């Protein structure tokens, strides 16, 4: 199984059998490493994993912004799809949350794996609980949020018996504010809880700044134990504050994301690319009988339009009908500028047209890439380009590459074909819209 298309980044993977049924859903900090581990050392697998691997025919993946986003996406997928091999999630086990019991008169803060509707505030989930435990201990010892650590149940109307309160070690060491014996008022104690809630919601920039400053001072004073503690606390705090891109998880959205991911992988294989075509830029020419000739460029990332990167071009150097020269002009202008400004290049450039438009675009890119090459027609195909370039011809929906004589004809149901058609049609729509705007403006009084 070829796993080269899977990125070394966080995400979720879906393992499917030959008929397309989802067998297993998992998350990973490093998708490529995690998925590869299933196929690298099969002799050490348990019976369950061995049976799973033997049934796998295809692996889809969904990139995520972070490990936590991958976790949330994984949970939603498993609970909706109920894959056969996901025994852990079928048993309703989960990662821990921080629970702030705001439904009580005197709230507590502790870790739990169960989320219930009892008036409490929940924060998380946290895939790595160790730094969270460490941070809680530190906050408590520093009396930053001195909430009671006990599990006693009492309220303002039903106080804890004094004899029982005096049995508590924290009462005698004064490490607890002891609301059980009214050392702190209910209002003051609940304010501490509200401050802790704000902190847990991520409003702690001043604290991060203070810790970073203290860590530098401790390191400069060679107090490496203190500096190490602050480093660990910063790590834990940043883990807690990691922002998750919120997306409503439903089957339609998940299916769409899976389809886009699969289309990118399918296109990579179809064009024999070294890396997935995550960023695609596509060009189209539009005119009316050779007048008001314009061009469009649309950009797609991860199979979705990135409209803020769309560009419009007025043709400056071509007179009359000459789609080849027009294509060469706009493609050359685009990539000369990107190269001059040292901006990131796309993974794939798609041209709306056939061999003629492709040849013109290739030579323009080569001239921008190696301006002193002095290449003749079609010589560019023998020079390594900074990215892949292909053309999609409308009549038969054929894909042409510079170094291939024969066109690539993808199956009608191919996800890769659907993706390039979507990109090409969007470029065509954008070009026609711009052209109509130009014509309307010209003929208006």
CSV table of C-alpha atoms in Angstrom, one decimal:
chain,number,residue,atom,x,y,z
A,1,UNK,CA,0.0,0.0,0.0
A,2,UNK,CA,1.4,3.4,-1.1
A,3,UNK,CA,1.2,5.8,1.9
A,4,UNK,CA,3.5,8.5,0.6
A,5,UNK,CA,0.6,10.9,0.1
A,6,UNK,CA,-0.2,11.0,3.8
A,7,UNK,CA,1.3,14.2,5.5
A,8,UNK,CA,3.4,14.3,8.6
A,9,UNK,CA,0.9,16.5,10.5
A,10,UNK,CA,-2.1,16.0,12.9
A,11,UNK,CA,-5.3,14.6,11.6
A,12,UNK,CA,-7.8,11.7,11.5
A,13,UNK,CA,-7.4,8.5,9.4
A,14,UNK,CA,-10.3,6.3,8.2
A,15,UNK,CA,-9.4,2.7,7.3
A,16,UNK,CA,-11.8,1.0,4.7
A,17,UNK,CA,-12.3,-2.4,3.3
A,18,UNK,CA,-12.6,-3.3,-0.4
A,19,UNK,CA,-16.3,-2.4,-0.5
A,20,UNK,CA,-15.7,1.0,1.1
A,21,UNK,CA,-17.0,0.2,4.6
A,22,UNK,CA,-15.2,2.1,7.3
A,23,UNK,CA,-13.4,-0.4,9.6
A,24,UNK,CA,-11.6,1.9,12.0
A,25,UNK,CA,-11.2,5.6,12.7
A,26,UNK,CA,-8.2,7.0,14.6
A,27,UNK,CA,-6.4,10.2,15.3
A,28,UNK,CA,-2.7,11.0,15.2
A,29,UNK,CA,-0.2,13.8,15.9
A,30,UNK,CA,1.7,12.6,12.9
A,31,UNK,CA,-0.6,10.9,10.3
A,32,UNK,CA,2.1,9.4,8.2
A,33,UNK,CA,4.0,7.9,11.1
A,34,UNK,CA,0.9,6.5,12.8
A,35,UNK,CA,-0.7,5.0,9.7
A,36,UNK,CA,2.7,3.6,8.6
A,37,UNK,CA,3.1,1.8,11.9
A,38,UNK,CA,0.2,-0.5,11.0
A,39,UNK,CA,2.1,-1.9,8.0
A,40,UNK,CA,5.7,-1.7,9.2
A,41,UNK,CA,6.0,-4.4,11.9
A,42,UNK,CA,3.1,-6.8,11.4
A,43,UNK,CA,4.7,-9.6,13.3
A,44,UNK,CA,4.2,-7.8,16.6
A,45,UNK,CA,0.5,-7.0,16.1
A,46,UNK,CA,-2.2,-8.3,18.4
A,47,UNK,CA,-4.9,-10.5,16.9
A,48,UNK,CA,-7.3,-7.6,16.6
A,49,UNK,CA,-4.8,-5.3,14.8
A,50,UNK,CA,-3.7,-8.2,12.6
A,51,UNK,CA,-7.3,-8.8,11.5
A,52,UNK,CA,-7.8,-5.1,10.9
A,53,UNK,CA,-4.7,-4.7,8.7
A,54,UNK,CA,-5.6,-7.8,6.7
A,55,UNK,CA,-8.9,-6.2,5.8
A,56,UNK,CA,-7.7,-2.7,4.9
A,57,UNK,CA,-8.0,-1.7,1.3
A,58,UNK,CA,-8.0,2.0,1.4
A,59,UNK,CA,-7.0,4.8,3.9
A,60,UNK,CA,-8.6,8.2,3.8
A,61,UNK,CA,-7.3,11.0,6.0
A,62,UNK,CA,-8.6,14.4,7.2
A,63,UNK,CA,-5.9,17.0,8.1
A,64,UNK,CA,-6.5,18.9,11.3
A,65,UNK,CA,-5.1,22.1,12.7
A,66,UNK,CA,-4.0,20.5,15.9
A,67,UNK,CA,-4.0,17.2,17.9
A,68,UNK,CA,-7.0,18.5,19.9
A,69,UNK,CA,-9.0,19.2,16.7
A,70,UNK,CA,-8.1,15.7,15.5
A,71,UNK,CA,-9.4,14.3,18.8
A,72,UNK,CA,-12.7,16.1,18.6
A,73,UNK,CA,-13.2,15.2,14.9
A,74,UNK,CA,-12.3,11.5,15.7
A,75,UNK,CA,-14.9,11.4,18.5
A,76,UNK,CA,-17.6,12.8,16.3
A,77,UNK,CA,-16.8,10.3,13.5
A,78,UNK,CA,-16.7,7.3,15.7
A,79,UNK,CA,-19.9,8.1,17.5
A,80,UNK,CA,-21.8,8.6,14.2
A,81,UNK,CA,-20.2,5.8,12.1
A,82,UNK,CA,-19.6,3.2,14.9
A,83,UNK,CA,-16.7,1.4,13.0
A,84,UNK,CA,-16.4,-2.3,13.9
A,85,UNK,CA,-12.8,-2.1,15.4
A,86,UNK,CA,-13.3,1.1,17.5
A,87,UNK,CA,-14.0,-0.9,20.7
A,88,UNK,CA,-12.7,1.9,23.0
A,89,UNK,CA,-15.1,4.5,21.8
A,90,UNK,CA,-18.0,2.1,21.7
A,91,UNK,CA,-17.5,1.6,25.4
A,92,UNK,CA,-17.9,5.3,25.9
A,93,UNK,CA,-14.4,5.9,27.2
A,94,UNK,CA,-12.9,9.3,26.6
A,95,UNK,CA,-10.1,11.7,27.4
A,96,UNK,CA,-10.3,13.7,30.6
A,97,UNK,CA,-11.9,17.1,31.1
A,98,UNK,CA,-11.4,19.6,33.8
A,99,UNK,CA,-14.6,20.0,35.8
A,100,UNK,CA,-15.4,23.2,37.7
A,101,UNK,CA,-18.5,22.5,39.9
A,102,UNK,CA,-20.2,25.9,39.6
A,103,UNK,CA,-23.5,24.3,40.6
A,104,UNK,CA,-22.2,24.0,44.2
A,105,UNK,CA,-22.1,26.9,46.7
A,106,UNK,CA,-18.3,26.3,47.1
A,107,UNK,CA,-17.0,24.9,43.7
A,108,UNK,CA,-14.2,22.4,43.2
A,109,UNK,CA,-11.9,21.9,40.3
A,110,UNK,CA,-10.8,18.4,39.3
A,111,UNK,CA,-10.3,15.9,36.4
A,112,UNK,CA,-13.1,13.7,35.2
A,113,UNK,CA,-13.9,11.5,32.2
A,114,UNK,CA,-17.7,11.9,32.5
A,115,UNK,CA,-19.5,15.0,31.3
A,116,UNK,CA,-23.0,15.4,32.9
A,117,UNK,CA,-25.5,18.2,33.0
A,118,UNK,CA,-25.2,19.2,36.6
A,119,UNK,CA,-24.5,22.9,36.3
A,120,UNK,CA,-20.7,22.4,36.2
A,121,UNK,CA,-18.3,24.0,33.6
A,122,UNK,CA,-16.2,21.6,31.6
A,123,UNK,CA,-12.9,22.3,29.9
A,124,UNK,CA,-11.1,20.0,27.4
A,125,UNK,CA,-10.8,17.3,26.5
A,126,UNK,CA,-7.0,16.9,27.0
A,127,UNK,CA,-5.2,14.1,25.1
A,128,UNK,CA,-2.1,14.6,27.3
A,129,UNK,CA,-3.2,14.8,31.0
A,130,UNK,CA,0.2,14.8,32.6
A,131,UNK,CA,1.0,18.5,32.0
A,132,UNK,CA,-2.5,19.4,33.1
A,133,UNK,CA,-2.1,17.7,36.5
A,134,UNK,CA,1.3,19.4,36.9
A,135,UNK,CA,-0.2,22.8,36.2
A,136,UNK,CA,-3.1,22.3,38.6
A,137,UNK,CA,-0.7,21.4,41.4
A,138,UNK,CA,1.3,24.5,40.6
A,139,UNK,CA,-1.7,26.8,40.6
A,140,UNK,CA,-2.9,25.4,43.8
A,141,UNK,CA,0.4,25.6,45.6
A,142,UNK,CA,0.9,29.2,44.5
A,143,UNK,CA,-2.6,30.0,45.8
A,144,UNK,CA,-3.4,31.5,42.4
A,145,UNK,CA,-6.8,29.8,42.5
A,146,UNK,CA,-7.1,28.4,46.0
A,147,UNK,CA,-10.2,26.2,45.5
A,148,UNK,CA,-10.8,23.5,48.1
A,149,UNK,CA,-9.2,20.1,47.1
A,150,UNK,CA,-11.5,18.0,49.2
A,151,UNK,CA,-14.5,15.9,48.1
A,152,UNK,CA,-16.8,16.9,51.0
A,153,UNK,CA,-20.3,17.8,50.1
A,154,UNK,CA,-21.7,20.8,52.0
A,155,UNK,CA,-23.4,24.1,51.3
A,156,UNK,CA,-24.2,27.4,53.0
A,157,UNK,CA,-27.4,26.0,54.3
A,158,UNK,CA,-26.0,22.6,55.2
A,159,UNK,CA,-22.5,23.3,56.5
A,160,UNK,CA,-19.8,20.7,57.2
A,161,UNK,CA,-19.7,19.7,60.9
A,162,UNK,CA,-16.8,21.4,62.6
A,163,UNK,CA,-15.4,18.2,64.0
A,164,UNK,CA,-15.2,16.7,60.5
A,165,UNK,CA,-13.6,19.9,59.1
A,166,UNK,CA,-10.9,19.8,61.7
A,167,UNK,CA,-9.9,16.3,60.6
A,168,UNK,CA,-8.8,17.8,57.2
A,169,UNK,CA,-5.0,18.3,56.8
A,170,UNK,CA,-5.5,21.3,54.5
A,171,UNK,CA,-7.5,23.0,57.3
A,172,UNK,CA,-4.5,22.9,59.6
A,173,UNK,CA,-1.8,23.7,57.0
A,174,UNK,CA,-4.0,26.6,55.7
A,175,UNK,CA,-3.4,25.5,52.2
A,176,UNK,CA,-7.1,25.7,51.7
A,177,UNK,CA,-9.3,28.8,52.2
A,178,UNK,CA,-11.6,26.6,54.3
A,179,UNK,CA,-15.0,27.7,53.2
A,180,UNK,CA,-16.3,24.9,55.3
A,181,UNK,CA,-15.6,26.9,58.5
A,182,UNK,CA,-16.3,30.3,57.0
A,183,UNK,CA,-12.7,31.5,56.7
A,184,UNK,CA,-13.8,32.9,53.4
A,185,UNK,CA,-17.3,34.2,52.5
A,186,UNK,CA,-19.4,32.5,49.9
A,187,UNK,CA,-19.2,35.6,47.6
A,188,UNK,CA,-15.4,35.8,47.9
A,189,UNK,CA,-14.9,32.1,47.3
A,190,UNK,CA,-17.2,32.1,44.2
A,191,UNK,CA,-15.1,35.0,42.8
A,192,UNK,CA,-12.1,32.8,43.0
A,193,UNK,CA,-14.0,30.1,41.1
A,194,UNK,CA,-15.1,32.7,38.5
A,195,UNK,CA,-11.4,33.8,38.1
A,196,UNK,CA,-10.5,30.2,37.6
A,197,UNK,CA,-13.2,29.9,34.9
A,198,UNK,CA,-11.9,32.9,33.0
A,199,UNK,CA,-8.4,31.4,33.2
A,200,UNK,CA,-9.6,28.1,31.9
A,201,UNK,CA,-11.3,29.8,29.0
A,202,UNK,CA,-8.0,31.1,27.9
A,203,UNK,CA,-7.9,34.7,29.2
A,204,UNK,CA,-4.4,34.5,30.7
A,205,UNK,CA,-2.1,36.4,28.4
A,206,UNK,CA,-0.7,38.3,31.5
A,207,UNK,CA,0.1,35.0,33.2
A,208,UNK,CA,2.0,33.8,30.1
A,209,UNK,CA,4.0,37.0,29.9
A,210,UNK,CA,4.9,36.8,33.6
A,211,UNK,CA,6.0,33.2,33.4
A,212,UNK,CA,8.2,33.8,30.4
A,213,UNK,CA,9.8,36.8,32.1
A,214,UNK,CA,10.4,34.8,35.3
A,215,UNK,CA,11.8,31.9,33.3
A,216,UNK,CA,14.4,34.1,31.7
A,217,UNK,CA,15.3,35.6,35.1
A,218,UNK,CA,15.6,32.2,36.7
A,219,UNK,CA,17.8,31.0,33.9
A,220,UNK,CA,20.0,34.1,34.0
A,221,UNK,CA,20.4,33.5,37.8
A,222,UNK,CA,21.3,29.9,37.1
A,223,UNK,CA,18.2,28.7,39.0
A,224,UNK,CA,17.7,26.0,36.6
A,225,UNK,CA,15.2,24.0,38.7
A,226,UNK,CA,12.9,27.0,38.8
A,227,UNK,CA,13.4,27.8,35.1
A,228,UNK,CA,12.6,24.1,34.3
A,229,UNK,CA,9.4,24.3,36.4
A,230,UNK,CA,8.3,27.4,34.6
A,231,UNK,CA,9.1,25.9,31.2
A,232,UNK,CA,7.0,22.9,32.1
A,233,UNK,CA,4.1,25.2,33.3
A,234,UNK,CA,4.3,27.2,30.1
A,235,UNK,CA,4.1,24.0,28.1
A,236,UNK,CA,1.1,22.9,30.0
A,237,UNK,CA,-0.6,26.3,29.8
A,238,UNK,CA,-0.1,26.5,26.0
A,239,UNK,CA,-1.5,23.0,25.7
A,240,UNK,CA,-4.6,24.1,27.6
A,241,UNK,CA,-5.0,27.3,25.6
A,242,UNK,CA,-4.6,25.6,22.2
A,243,UNK,CA,-7.4,26.9,20.1
A,244,UNK,CA,-9.6,24.5,18.2
A,245,UNK,CA,-11.2,25.6,14.9
A,246,UNK,CA,-14.8,25.0,15.6
A,247,UNK,CA,-16.7,23.1,13.0
A,248,UNK,CA,-20.1,21.5,13.2
A,249,UNK,CA,-19.4,17.8,12.8
A,250,UNK,CA,-22.1,16.1,10.8
A,251,UNK,CA,-22.0,13.3,8.3
A,252,UNK,CA,-22.4,15.5,5.3
A,253,UNK,CA,-19.5,17.7,6.3
A,254,UNK,CA,-17.3,14.8,7.1
A,255,UNK,CA,-18.1,13.0,3.9
A,256,UNK,CA,-17.3,16.2,2.0
A,257,UNK,CA,-13.9,16.5,3.7
A,258,UNK,CA,-13.1,12.9,3.1
A,259,UNK,CA,-14.0,13.2,-0.6
A,260,UNK,CA,-11.8,16.3,-1.0
A,261,UNK,CA,-8.9,14.5,0.7
A,262,UNK,CA,-9.4,11.4,-1.4
A,263,UNK,CA,-9.6,13.5,-4.6
A,264,UNK,CA,-6.2,15.1,-3.8
A,265,UNK,CA,-4.6,11.7,-3.2
A,266,UNK,CA,-6.2,10.4,-6.4
A,267,UNK,CA,-4.9,13.3,-8.4
A,268,UNK,CA,-1.4,12.9,-7.0
A,269,UNK,CA,-1.4,9.3,-8.2
A,270,UNK,CA,-3.0,10.1,-11.6
A,271,UNK,CA,-0.3,12.8,-12.3
A,272,UNK,CA,2.5,10.8,-10.6
A,273,UNK,CA,3.4,13.8,-8.4
A,274,UNK,CA,6.0,13.6,-5.6
A,275,UNK,CA,3.7,15.5,-3.2
A,276,UNK,CA,0.0,16.0,-2.9
A,277,UNK,CA,-1.4,18.9,-4.9
A,278,UNK,CA,-2.6,20.8,-1.8
A,279,UNK,CA,-2.4,24.2,-3.5
A,280,UNK,CA,-3.7,24.4,-7.1
A,281,UNK,CA,-3.8,27.5,-9.3
A,282,UNK,CA,-5.8,27.5,-12.5
A,283,UNK,CA,-5.9,29.9,-15.4
A,284,UNK,CA,-8.5,30.7,-18.1
A,285,UNK,CA,-8.8,33.2,-20.9
A,286,UNK,CA,-12.0,35.0,-21.9
A,287,UNK,CA,-12.8,37.4,-24.8
A,288,UNK,CA,-15.5,38.3,-27.3
A,289,UNK,CA,-14.2,38.0,-30.9
A,290,UNK,CA,-10.8,39.0,-29.8
A,291,UNK,CA,-11.8,42.1,-27.9
A,292,UNK,CA,-11.6,43.0,-24.2
A,293,UNK,CA,-9.4,39.9,-23.6
A,294,UNK,CA,-9.0,39.1,-20.0
A,295,UNK,CA,-7.7,36.2,-17.9
A,296,UNK,CA,-8.5,34.7,-14.5
A,297,UNK,CA,-6.6,32.8,-11.9
A,298,UNK,CA,-8.3,30.9,-9.1
A,299,UNK,CA,-6.6,29.2,-6.2
A,300,UNK,CA,-7.7,26.1,-4.3
A,301,UNK,CA,-6.2,24.7,-1.1
A,302,UNK,CA,-7.1,21.2,0.1
A,303,UNK,CA,-9.8,21.0,-2.5
A,304,UNK,CA,-11.6,24.2,-1.5
A,305,UNK,CA,-11.6,27.6,-3.2
A,306,UNK,CA,-9.4,30.2,-1.6
A,307,UNK,CA,-11.2,33.3,-3.0
A,308,UNK,CA,-8.9,35.9,-1.3
A,309,UNK,CA,-6.1,34.6,-3.6
A,310,UNK,CA,-8.1,34.9,-6.9
A,311,UNK,CA,-6.6,37.2,-9.4
A,312,UNK,CA,-7.8,39.1,-12.5
A,313,UNK,CA,-5.6,40.0,-15.5
A,314,UNK,CA,-6.1,42.4,-18.4
A,315,UNK,CA,-4.2,41.2,-21.4
A,316,UNK,CA,-1.6,43.9,-22.3
A,317,UNK,CA,0.7,42.5,-25.1
A,318,UNK,CA,-1.7,40.5,-27.3
A,319,UNK,CA,-3.9,41.9,-30.1
A,320,UNK,CA,-6.8,40.0,-31.6
A,321,UNK,CA,-7.6,36.3,-30.9
A,322,UNK,CA,-4.5,34.5,-29.7
A,323,UNK,CA,-5.3,32.3,-26.7
A,324,UNK,CA,-1.8,30.8,-26.6
A,325,UNK,CA,0.0,34.1,-26.4
A,326,UNK,CA,-2.6,35.4,-23.9
A,327,UNK,CA,-2.0,32.4,-21.7
A,328,UNK,CA,1.7,32.8,-21.9
A,329,UNK,CA,1.5,36.4,-20.9
A,330,UNK,CA,-0.6,35.9,-17.7
A,331,UNK,CA,1.2,32.8,-16.6
A,332,UNK,CA,4.5,34.5,-17.0
A,333,UNK,CA,3.4,37.6,-15.2
A,334,UNK,CA,2.1,35.5,-12.3
A,335,UNK,CA,5.2,33.4,-11.6
A,336,UNK,CA,7.7,36.1,-12.4
A,337,UNK,CA,6.1,38.0,-9.6
A,338,UNK,CA,6.0,35.1,-7.2
A,339,UNK,CA,9.6,34.2,-7.8
A,340,UNK,CA,10.7,37.9,-7.5
A,341,UNK,CA,8.9,38.3,-4.2
A,342,UNK,CA,10.0,34.8,-3.0
A,343,UNK,CA,6.5,33.8,-2.2
A,344,UNK,CA,5.3,30.1,-2.0
A,345,UNK,CA,4.6,28.4,-5.3
A,346,UNK,CA,1.6,26.1,-5.9
A,347,UNK,CA,1.9,22.3,-6.1
A,348,UNK,CA,0.0,22.2,-9.4
A,349,UNK,CA,-0.8,24.7,-12.1
A,350,UNK,CA,-3.8,23.8,-14.2
A,351,UNK,CA,-4.5,25.3,-17.6
A,352,UNK,CA,-7.9,25.5,-19.2
A,353,UNK,CA,-7.1,24.2,-22.7
A,354,UNK,CA,-5.2,21.6,-24.6
A,355,UNK,CA,-1.6,21.0,-25.8
A,356,UNK,CA,-1.2,24.5,-27.3
A,357,UNK,CA,-2.1,26.3,-24.2
A,358,UNK,CA,0.0,24.0,-22.1
A,359,UNK,CA,3.1,24.5,-24.3
A,360,UNK,CA,2.7,28.3,-24.1
A,361,UNK,CA,2.3,28.2,-20.3
A,362,UNK,CA,5.3,25.9,-19.9
A,363,UNK,CA,7.6,28.1,-21.9
A,364,UNK,CA,6.4,31.1,-20.0
A,365,UNK,CA,7.1,29.4,-16.7
A,366,UNK,CA,10.5,28.3,-17.8
A,367,UNK,CA,11.4,31.8,-19.0
A,368,UNK,CA,10.4,33.1,-15.6
A,369,UNK,CA,12.3,30.3,-13.8
A,370,UNK,CA,15.4,30.5,-16.0
A,371,UNK,CA,15.2,33.8,-17.9
A,372,UNK,CA,18.5,33.3,-19.7
A,373,UNK,CA,17.7,29.9,-21.0
A,374,UNK,CA,16.7,31.1,-24.5
A,375,UNK,CA,14.5,28.1,-25.1
A,376,UNK,CA,12.7,27.3,-28.3
A,377,UNK,CA,9.2,25.8,-28.6
A,378,UNK,CA,8.6,22.7,-26.5
A,379,UNK,CA,12.2,22.7,-25.1
A,380,UNK,CA,10.7,23.6,-21.6
A,381,UNK,CA,9.4,20.1,-21.2
A,382,UNK,CA,13.0,18.8,-20.7
A,383,UNK,CA,13.8,21.3,-17.9
A,384,UNK,CA,12.7,20.5,-14.3
A,385,UNK,CA,9.9,23.0,-13.4
A,386,UNK,CA,9.4,24.3,-9.9
A,387,UNK,CA,5.9,22.7,-9.8
A,388,UNK,CA,3.7,20.4,-11.8
A,389,UNK,CA,1.7,21.9,-14.7
A,390,UNK,CA,-1.1,20.3,-16.6
A,391,UNK,CA,-3.9,21.2,-19.0
A,392,UNK,CA,-7.5,20.1,-19.0
A,393,UNK,CA,-9.2,20.0,-22.4
A,394,UNK,CA,-13.0,20.4,-22.4
A,395,UNK,CA,-14.1,18.1,-25.2
A,396,UNK,CA,-13.0,14.8,-23.8
A,397,UNK,CA,-11.9,16.1,-20.4
A,398,UNK,CA,-8.3,14.9,-21.2
A,399,UNK,CA,-5.4,15.9,-19.0
A,400,UNK,CA,-2.2,16.8,-20.7
A,401,UNK,CA,1.3,16.9,-19.2
A,402,UNK,CA,4.5,18.5,-20.7
A,403,UNK,CA,6.5,15.2,-20.6
A,404,UNK,CA,3.8,12.9,-21.9
A,405,UNK,CA,2.7,12.4,-25.5
A,406,UNK,CA,-0.5,10.6,-24.6
A,407,UNK,CA,-3.3,12.3,-22.7
A,408,UNK,CA,-4.5,11.0,-19.4
A,409,UNK,CA,-8.2,10.1,-19.5
A,410,UNK,CA,-9.5,9.7,-16.0
A,411,UNK,CA,-12.6,7.5,-15.2
A,412,UNK,CA,-15.9,9.4,-15.2
A,413,UNK,CA,-16.4,8.6,-11.5
A,414,UNK,CA,-12.8,9.5,-10.5
A,415,UNK,CA,-12.5,11.9,-7.5
A,416,UNK,CA,-9.5,13.4,-9.2
A,417,UNK,CA,-11.5,14.2,-12.4
A,418,UNK,CA,-14.3,15.8,-10.3
A,419,UNK,CA,-11.7,18.0,-8.5
A,420,UNK,CA,-10.0,19.3,-11.7
A,421,UNK,CA,-13.4,19.9,-13.3
A,422,UNK,CA,-14.5,21.9,-10.3
A,423,UNK,CA,-11.3,24.0,-10.4
A,424,UNK,CA,-11.4,24.5,-14.2
A,425,UNK,CA,-15.1,25.5,-14.1
A,426,UNK,CA,-14.5,28.0,-11.3
A,427,UNK,CA,-11.7,29.6,-13.3
A,428,UNK,CA,-14.0,29.8,-16.3
A,429,UNK,CA,-16.8,31.4,-14.3
A,430,UNK,CA,-14.5,33.9,-12.8
A,431,UNK,CA,-13.0,34.9,-16.2
A,432,UNK,CA,-16.4,35.3,-17.8
A,433,UNK,CA,-17.7,37.4,-14.9
A,434,UNK,CA,-14.6,39.7,-15.3
A,435,UNK,CA,-15.0,39.9,-19.0
A,436,UNK,CA,-18.7,40.8,-18.8
A,437,UNK,CA,-17.8,43.5,-16.2
A,438,UNK,CA,-15.3,45.0,-18.7
A,439,UNK,CA,-17.7,44.9,-21.6
A,440,UNK,CA,-20.5,46.5,-19.6
A,441,UNK,CA,-18.2,49.2,-18.3
A,442,UNK,CA,-17.0,50.0,-21.9
A,443,UNK,CA,-20.5,50.4,-23.3
A,444,UNK,CA,-22.0,52.4,-20.5
A,445,UNK,CA,-22.4,56.1,-21.2
